[in-house]
Amino acid sequence: MLKLTRVAAILLIGLAVILAIVAFGISRRAAPVAPGIPATASAPAQPATWPVVEAAVALPAGRPIAAGDLRVTGHPEQSTGGYTSINALVGAVPTQDIAVGARISASQIAQGFSLRLNPGERALAVPVDELAAAGNRIQPGDFVDVFLNLRASGGLRNDGDAQTRLLLSRLRVLSYGAHDLQTVTDAAADVGQPSPDSRAQDITGSGDAGSSSRSDATTAPARSAVLAVPVAEANRLLLGAQQGKLFLALRNPADIGLPDHALFPTPGGVLSPRRELSTEERLALQRPENDAYAGLDSDALSGRGRSSMATLPAPTSTPRRASPRTDRGIEIIRGDISSHSRSR
């Protein structure tokens, strides 16, 4: 009986030691309590307020947002689709009017393809094929020159002479076929910098067979290219695509050479300016939007059009005073001596 009691006591002591070790380990893993807070108090699971960007002033649609137009306030609930940083909205353009104090959401900010255009540019699509687009080596983000080929018959040239010339220079490619600038940028960020050989494979869709996520549309031959065109040059591109054939010549992005238009006469527009314009209004005629509005005809595109200077009123000059004449006689001038000889 005494032995059983000793064994039971030893087992109880061992169990107590094990429980003490377990309790000590649990206490070490517990989160530390901040100073000044009672041990019975628990820290909040989430912050009491969430930062949300609001409009500090009225934001009209179409005007870029400045940093001073915004403010950050706290809200008890997290905003879905909203912004938490002012820097993320600086330069963004609202698609609708936003009132003072309204929380700004992503649905109110302009998105999509138009954001890739610089001010004063327009996105225009031109037809392309393998021959007209440098063998399909063009990629979104490249710069190209547009050459125009006018046929000798069936086009603008009816005098038997074909014509080819540089139409527009250093235009930025926004989209080529099914690939646009955003898609190529995202792909480069995912797989790293592509090799020179892979650039053509990405465009034609004949690259690595491991990219099984590509659709049939991306592997189809390109039929159009979207170019960023200055608004004043849009008429040339549209009329050239209709009356002739356009060829895109790929150029190095570091090559900034451009033709000097001041060396050549400016073709007249379809619309002639009013004759009673003031000096300020004549200067306004040179703005790209007004130049595009004046238009371009087929004669001007082919180089047969009149100069735009002919559309402006000729400057007035003081009429010459007629020299005195006698009714009958001829004036004879010898050096500084003038005399009249009357006819018989």
Tab-separated table of C-alpha atoms in Angstrom:
chain	number	residue	atom	x	y	z
A	1	MET	CA	0.000	0.000	0.000
A	2	LEU	CA	2.819	2.348	0.798
A	3	LYS	CA	4.459	1.677	-2.575
A	4	LEU	CA	1.264	2.506	-4.451
A	5	THR	CA	0.978	5.797	-2.591
A	6	ARG	CA	4.542	6.750	-3.491
A	7	VAL	CA	4.014	5.890	-7.160
A	8	ALA	CA	0.811	7.949	-7.275
A	9	ALA	CA	2.587	10.905	-5.668
A	10	ILE	CA	5.442	10.728	-8.183
A	11	LEU	CA	2.961	10.633	-11.101
A	12	LEU	CA	1.090	13.629	-9.749
A	13	ILE	CA	4.316	15.595	-9.361
A	14	GLY	CA	5.341	14.776	-12.944
A	15	LEU	CA	1.927	15.772	-14.285
A	16	ALA	CA	2.158	19.068	-12.402
A	17	VAL	CA	5.560	19.785	-13.910
A	18	ILE	CA	4.259	19.061	-17.439
A	19	LEU	CA	1.254	21.335	-16.938
A	20	ALA	CA	3.517	24.106	-15.652
A	21	ILE	CA	5.737	23.859	-18.728
A	22	VAL	CA	2.693	23.978	-21.064
A	23	ALA	CA	1.273	26.996	-19.243
A	24	PHE	CA	4.599	28.816	-19.476
A	25	GLY	CA	4.804	28.198	-23.213
A	26	ILE	CA	1.290	29.493	-23.780
A	27	SER	CA	2.007	32.636	-21.808
A	28	ARG	CA	5.131	33.329	-23.900
A	29	ARG	CA	3.169	33.033	-27.157
A	30	ALA	CA	0.475	35.468	-26.025
A	31	ALA	CA	0.533	38.980	-27.605
A	32	PRO	CA	2.184	41.647	-25.431
A	33	VAL	CA	-0.107	44.178	-23.868
A	34	ALA	CA	0.642	47.861	-24.605
A	35	PRO	CA	1.648	50.004	-21.607
A	36	GLY	CA	-1.207	51.779	-19.902
A	37	ILE	CA	-3.832	49.311	-21.163
A	38	PRO	CA	-5.314	46.887	-18.623
A	39	ALA	CA	-4.571	43.253	-19.139
A	40	THR	CA	-8.248	42.480	-19.555
A	41	ALA	CA	-8.679	44.977	-22.462
A	42	SER	CA	-8.373	43.649	-26.068
A	43	ALA	CA	-6.940	45.661	-29.019
A	44	PRO	CA	-9.379	46.489	-31.869
A	45	ALA	CA	-9.275	44.128	-34.856
A	46	GLN	CA	-9.418	46.966	-37.449
A	47	PRO	CA	-8.958	50.751	-37.473
A	48	ALA	CA	-11.842	52.920	-36.392
A	49	THR	CA	-11.736	54.983	-39.631
A	50	TRP	CA	-10.575	54.452	-43.213
A	51	PRO	CA	-8.818	57.103	-45.374
A	52	VAL	CA	-10.930	58.226	-48.328
A	53	VAL	CA	-10.112	60.877	-50.963
A	54	GLU	CA	-12.789	63.562	-51.367
A	55	ALA	CA	-13.211	66.587	-53.614
A	56	ALA	CA	-12.107	69.744	-51.774
A	57	VAL	CA	-13.607	71.900	-54.565
A	58	ALA	CA	-16.110	71.301	-57.331
A	59	LEU	CA	-14.485	69.198	-60.055
A	60	PRO	CA	-15.915	69.829	-63.539
A	61	ALA	CA	-15.916	67.057	-66.098
A	62	GLY	CA	-13.032	67.109	-68.559
A	63	ARG	CA	-10.608	69.175	-66.456
A	64	PRO	CA	-7.500	67.442	-65.023
A	65	ILE	CA	-7.439	67.179	-61.247
A	66	ALA	CA	-4.735	68.997	-59.267
A	67	ALA	CA	-3.447	68.029	-55.822
A	68	GLY	CA	-5.062	71.110	-54.255
A	69	ASP	CA	-8.483	69.970	-55.482
A	70	LEU	CA	-8.445	66.925	-53.182
A	71	ARG	CA	-8.404	66.092	-49.477
A	72	VAL	CA	-8.214	62.919	-47.407
A	73	THR	CA	-10.808	62.298	-44.683
A	74	GLY	CA	-11.637	59.365	-42.426
A	75	HIS	CA	-14.799	57.304	-42.819
A	76	PRO	CA	-16.108	54.525	-40.580
A	77	GLU	CA	-16.492	52.194	-43.554
A	78	GLN	CA	-14.002	51.343	-46.227
A	79	SER	CA	-14.966	52.789	-49.621
A	80	THR	CA	-15.444	50.240	-52.393
A	81	GLY	CA	-13.828	51.369	-55.635
A	82	GLY	CA	-12.563	54.577	-54.038
A	83	TYR	CA	-9.115	56.110	-53.597
A	84	THR	CA	-6.992	56.345	-50.455
A	85	SER	CA	-4.102	58.426	-51.854
A	86	ILE	CA	-4.157	61.869	-53.470
A	87	ASN	CA	-1.174	61.020	-55.694
A	88	ALA	CA	-3.242	58.364	-57.439
A	89	LEU	CA	-5.667	61.026	-58.708
A	90	VAL	CA	-3.350	63.905	-59.636
A	91	GLY	CA	-3.719	64.497	-63.384
A	92	ALA	CA	-6.779	62.254	-63.718
A	93	VAL	CA	-9.781	63.552	-65.691
A	94	PRO	CA	-13.347	63.220	-64.337
A	95	THR	CA	-16.006	62.006	-66.758
A	96	GLN	CA	-18.748	63.819	-64.840
A	97	ASP	CA	-19.087	66.794	-62.505
A	98	ILE	CA	-18.103	65.965	-58.910
A	99	ALA	CA	-19.549	68.069	-56.072
A	100	VAL	CA	-17.587	69.419	-53.111
A	101	GLY	CA	-17.142	66.803	-50.387
A	102	ALA	CA	-18.102	63.867	-52.599
A	103	ARG	CA	-16.004	60.736	-52.383
A	104	ILE	CA	-14.258	60.011	-55.705
A	105	SER	CA	-14.629	56.546	-57.169
A	106	ALA	CA	-12.922	54.891	-60.104
A	107	SER	CA	-16.165	54.923	-62.117
A	108	GLN	CA	-16.026	58.754	-62.179
A	109	ILE	CA	-12.506	58.898	-63.683
A	110	ALA	CA	-11.704	58.575	-67.387
A	111	GLN	CA	-10.293	55.186	-68.279
A	112	GLY	CA	-9.369	53.355	-71.447
A	113	PHE	CA	-7.612	53.964	-74.732
A	114	SER	CA	-8.034	57.752	-74.860
A	115	LEU	CA	-5.617	58.249	-71.953
A	116	ARG	CA	-2.734	57.136	-74.177
A	117	LEU	CA	-3.165	60.244	-76.336
A	118	ASN	CA	-1.301	63.465	-75.663
A	119	PRO	CA	-3.185	66.789	-75.793
A	120	GLY	CA	-3.631	67.837	-79.420
A	121	GLU	CA	-3.542	64.256	-80.750
A	122	ARG	CA	-6.279	62.135	-82.285
A	123	ALA	CA	-6.348	58.347	-82.674
A	124	LEU	CA	-6.923	57.305	-86.297
A	125	ALA	CA	-6.904	53.823	-87.788
A	126	VAL	CA	-5.296	53.116	-91.161
A	127	PRO	CA	-5.409	49.890	-93.194
A	128	VAL	CA	-2.228	47.809	-93.173
A	129	ASP	CA	-0.903	44.550	-94.518
A	130	GLU	CA	2.451	42.802	-94.451
A	131	LEU	CA	3.852	44.861	-97.320
A	132	ALA	CA	2.544	48.232	-96.169
A	133	ALA	CA	3.619	47.799	-92.534
A	134	ALA	CA	7.300	46.803	-92.662
A	135	GLY	CA	6.599	43.098	-92.820
A	136	ASN	CA	4.473	43.148	-89.641
A	137	ARG	CA	7.503	44.182	-87.586
A	138	ILE	CA	5.640	47.150	-86.126
A	139	GLN	CA	4.720	47.027	-82.453
A	140	PRO	CA	2.571	49.354	-80.318
A	141	GLY	CA	4.795	52.075	-78.928
A	142	ASP	CA	6.960	52.327	-82.066
A	143	PHE	CA	7.331	55.454	-84.203
A	144	VAL	CA	6.620	55.320	-87.931
A	145	ASP	CA	6.729	57.562	-90.994
A	146	VAL	CA	3.714	57.492	-93.308
A	147	PHE	CA	4.471	57.515	-97.030
A	148	LEU	CA	1.751	58.140	-99.613
A	149	ASN	CA	1.673	56.480	-103.021
A	150	LEU	CA	-0.696	58.017	-105.583
A	151	ARG	CA	-1.348	55.887	-108.627
A	152	ALA	CA	-0.960	57.258	-112.132
A	153	SER	CA	-4.486	56.180	-113.074
A	154	GLY	CA	-7.517	55.599	-110.947
A	155	GLY	CA	-6.308	57.948	-108.257
A	156	LEU	CA	-5.566	61.620	-107.910
A	157	ARG	CA	-2.950	61.636	-110.649
A	158	ASN	CA	-4.689	61.770	-114.015
A	159	ASP	CA	-1.733	63.196	-115.927
A	160	GLY	CA	-0.008	59.840	-116.312
A	161	ASP	CA	2.590	60.370	-113.567
A	162	ALA	CA	2.584	58.382	-110.346
A	163	GLN	CA	3.585	60.089	-107.113
A	164	THR	CA	5.066	58.996	-103.818
A	165	ARG	CA	6.216	61.188	-100.938
A	166	LEU	CA	6.493	61.464	-97.189
A	167	LEU	CA	3.053	62.379	-95.897
A	168	LEU	CA	3.487	62.441	-92.097
A	169	SER	CA	6.563	61.872	-89.968
A	170	ARG	CA	7.233	60.300	-86.561
A	171	LEU	CA	3.750	59.166	-85.606
A	172	ARG	CA	3.346	57.027	-82.495
A	173	VAL	CA	1.698	53.616	-82.903
A	174	LEU	CA	-1.037	53.073	-80.315
A	175	SER	CA	-2.341	49.763	-81.581
A	176	TYR	CA	-1.381	47.241	-84.221
A	177	GLY	CA	-3.874	44.549	-85.088
A	178	ALA	CA	-5.223	42.981	-81.900
A	179	HIS	CA	-2.333	44.297	-79.782
A	180	ASP	CA	-2.525	47.686	-78.131
A	181	LEU	CA	-0.047	49.653	-76.050
A	182	GLN	CA	-1.409	48.465	-72.702
A	183	THR	CA	-1.310	44.787	-73.645
A	184	VAL	CA	2.318	44.935	-74.739
A	185	THR	CA	3.317	46.870	-71.600
A	186	ASP	CA	1.641	44.333	-69.334
A	187	ALA	CA	3.232	41.413	-71.188
A	188	ALA	CA	6.686	42.965	-70.889
A	189	ALA	CA	6.163	43.457	-67.150
A	190	ASP	CA	5.147	39.818	-66.707
A	191	VAL	CA	7.850	38.069	-68.698
A	192	GLY	CA	10.606	40.680	-68.652
A	193	GLN	CA	12.240	42.484	-71.551
A	194	PRO	CA	11.531	40.610	-74.796
A	195	SER	CA	14.313	39.691	-77.157
A	196	PRO	CA	14.519	41.363	-80.591
A	197	ASP	CA	13.266	38.183	-82.242
A	198	SER	CA	10.261	37.936	-79.946
A	199	ARG	CA	9.010	41.408	-80.918
A	200	ALA	CA	7.892	40.179	-84.325
A	201	GLN	CA	6.525	36.981	-82.787
A	202	ASP	CA	4.357	38.956	-80.377
A	203	ILE	CA	2.846	40.916	-83.246
A	204	THR	CA	2.214	38.053	-85.685
A	205	GLY	CA	1.176	35.573	-83.007
A	206	SER	CA	3.740	32.996	-84.199
A	207	GLY	CA	5.866	33.016	-81.074
A	208	ASP	CA	6.215	30.489	-78.256
A	209	ALA	CA	3.563	27.784	-78.334
A	210	GLY	CA	3.392	27.825	-74.535
A	211	SER	CA	1.176	30.920	-74.490
A	212	SER	CA	-2.030	28.923	-74.805
A	213	SER	CA	-4.111	31.795	-73.417
A	214	ARG	CA	-3.951	33.715	-76.717
A	215	SER	CA	-7.164	33.839	-78.643
A	216	ASP	CA	-7.575	33.312	-82.364
A	217	ALA	CA	-8.067	37.055	-82.783
A	218	THR	CA	-4.555	37.838	-81.572
A	219	THR	CA	-2.965	35.389	-84.028
A	220	ALA	CA	-4.883	36.711	-87.046
A	221	PRO	CA	-2.980	38.924	-89.486
A	222	ALA	CA	-3.191	42.616	-88.671
A	223	ARG	CA	-5.644	44.597	-90.784
A	224	SER	CA	-5.361	48.036	-89.154
A	225	ALA	CA	-3.009	50.189	-87.123
A	226	VAL	CA	-4.099	53.000	-84.804
A	227	LEU	CA	-1.790	56.032	-84.921
A	228	ALA	CA	-1.594	59.111	-82.692
A	229	VAL	CA	-1.967	61.945	-85.212
A	230	PRO	CA	-1.788	65.710	-84.560
A	231	VAL	CA	-5.244	67.137	-85.203
A	232	ALA	CA	-3.927	69.491	-87.909
A	233	GLU	CA	-2.555	66.508	-89.876
A	234	ALA	CA	-5.607	64.246	-89.585
A	235	ASN	CA	-7.034	65.476	-92.919
A	236	ARG	CA	-3.885	64.434	-94.772
A	237	LEU	CA	-3.965	60.938	-93.337
A	238	LEU	CA	-7.668	60.363	-94.005
A	239	LEU	CA	-7.585	61.738	-97.545
A	240	GLY	CA	-4.387	59.879	-98.341
A	241	ALA	CA	-5.872	56.572	-97.152
A	242	GLN	CA	-8.909	57.139	-99.384
A	243	GLN	CA	-7.199	58.386	-102.542
A	244	GLY	CA	-3.950	56.407	-102.495
A	245	LYS	CA	-2.056	53.752	-100.559
A	246	LEU	CA	-0.264	54.356	-97.279
A	247	PHE	CA	2.991	52.697	-96.267
A	248	LEU	CA	4.279	52.712	-92.677
A	249	ALA	CA	8.061	52.948	-92.399
A	250	LEU	CA	9.482	51.890	-89.025
A	251	ARG	CA	12.019	54.315	-87.542
A	252	ASN	CA	14.340	54.400	-84.549
A	253	PRO	CA	12.638	56.051	-81.556
A	254	ALA	CA	15.763	58.137	-80.917
A	255	ASP	CA	15.578	59.613	-84.424
A	256	ILE	CA	13.791	62.956	-84.016
A	257	GLY	CA	14.359	64.322	-87.518
A	258	LEU	CA	11.305	66.010	-89.034
A	259	PRO	CA	10.703	67.733	-92.378
A	260	ASP	CA	10.788	71.540	-92.383
A	261	HIS	CA	7.357	72.601	-93.633
A	262	ALA	CA	8.469	76.234	-93.825
A	263	LEU	CA	10.532	75.383	-96.931
A	264	PHE	CA	7.453	74.473	-98.981
A	265	PRO	CA	4.257	76.329	-99.891
A	266	THR	CA	1.278	75.596	-97.721
A	267	PRO	CA	-1.670	74.204	-99.711
A	268	GLY	CA	-4.950	76.040	-99.416
A	269	GLY	CA	-7.839	74.644	-97.427
A	270	VAL	CA	-11.342	73.779	-98.552
A	271	LEU	CA	-12.778	76.669	-96.542
A	272	SER	CA	-11.378	80.137	-97.193
A	273	PRO	CA	-11.119	82.558	-94.254
A	274	ARG	CA	-13.251	85.676	-94.132
A	275	ARG	CA	-11.682	88.787	-95.591
A	276	GLU	CA	-12.541	91.129	-92.705
A	277	LEU	CA	-10.517	89.273	-90.052
A	278	SER	CA	-8.434	91.208	-87.560
A	279	THR	CA	-4.749	90.568	-86.918
A	280	GLU	CA	-5.522	88.416	-83.879
A	281	GLU	CA	-8.069	86.403	-85.839
A	282	ARG	CA	-5.562	85.796	-88.629
A	283	LEU	CA	-3.129	84.428	-86.088
A	284	ALA	CA	-5.901	82.183	-84.775
A	285	LEU	CA	-6.184	80.634	-88.252
A	286	GLN	CA	-2.837	78.927	-87.613
A	287	ARG	CA	-4.135	76.980	-84.619
A	288	PRO	CA	-4.242	73.223	-85.314
A	289	GLU	CA	-7.989	72.963	-84.737
A	290	ASN	CA	-8.772	75.773	-87.182
A	291	ASP	CA	-6.315	74.377	-89.713
A	292	ALA	CA	-8.065	71.008	-89.554
A	293	TYR	CA	-11.467	72.659	-89.829
A	294	ALA	CA	-10.414	74.455	-93.015
A	295	GLY	CA	-9.945	71.027	-94.593
A	296	LEU	CA	-7.861	69.675	-97.458
A	297	ASP	CA	-8.867	68.746	-100.996
A	298	SER	CA	-7.390	66.244	-103.427
A	299	ASP	CA	-5.544	68.897	-105.442
A	300	ALA	CA	-3.763	70.158	-102.332
A	301	LEU	CA	-2.858	66.611	-101.325
A	302	SER	CA	-1.321	65.857	-104.716
A	303	GLY	CA	0.632	69.128	-104.775
A	304	ARG	CA	-1.477	70.845	-107.430
A	305	GLY	CA	-3.415	73.043	-105.028
A	306	ARG	CA	-2.951	76.747	-104.627
A	307	SER	CA	-1.044	78.139	-101.689
A	308	SER	CA	-2.983	79.156	-98.622
A	309	MET	CA	-1.555	82.652	-98.988
A	310	ALA	CA	-3.812	83.099	-101.996
A	311	THR	CA	-6.880	82.749	-99.789
A	312	LEU	CA	-5.920	85.776	-97.707
A	313	PRO	CA	-6.818	89.267	-98.879
A	314	ALA	CA	-3.952	90.994	-100.619
A	315	PRO	CA	-2.526	93.882	-98.593
A	316	THR	CA	-3.705	97.280	-99.731
A	317	SER	CA	-1.096	99.562	-101.232
A	318	THR	CA	-1.114	103.289	-101.923
A	319	PRO	CA	-2.009	103.841	-105.558
A	320	ARG	CA	0.673	105.400	-107.671
A	321	ARG	CA	0.151	108.989	-108.637
A	322	ALA	CA	-0.069	109.350	-112.351
A	323	SER	CA	2.558	111.497	-113.930
A	324	PRO	CA	1.268	114.669	-115.511
A	325	ARG	CA	0.620	114.359	-119.189
A	326	THR	CA	-0.079	116.994	-121.779
A	327	ASP	CA	-2.959	116.682	-124.093
A	328	ARG	CA	-0.709	116.642	-127.093
A	329	GLY	CA	2.977	116.017	-126.876
A	330	ILE	CA	5.718	113.632	-125.794
A	331	GLU	CA	7.856	114.074	-122.670
A	332	ILE	CA	11.588	113.769	-123.382
A	333	ILE	CA	14.013	113.203	-120.465
A	334	ARG	CA	17.765	113.840	-120.931
A	335	GLY	CA	19.552	113.350	-117.630
A	336	ASP	CA	18.005	115.783	-115.145
A	337	ILE	CA	16.456	117.979	-117.854
A	338	SER	CA	12.884	117.333	-118.910
A	339	SER	CA	11.203	118.934	-121.892
A	340	HIS	CA	8.085	118.422	-123.942
A	341	SER	CA	7.872	118.030	-127.652
A	342	ARG	CA	4.501	118.835	-129.095
A	343	SER	CA	3.339	116.921	-132.070
A	344	ARG	CA	2.490	118.737	-135.137
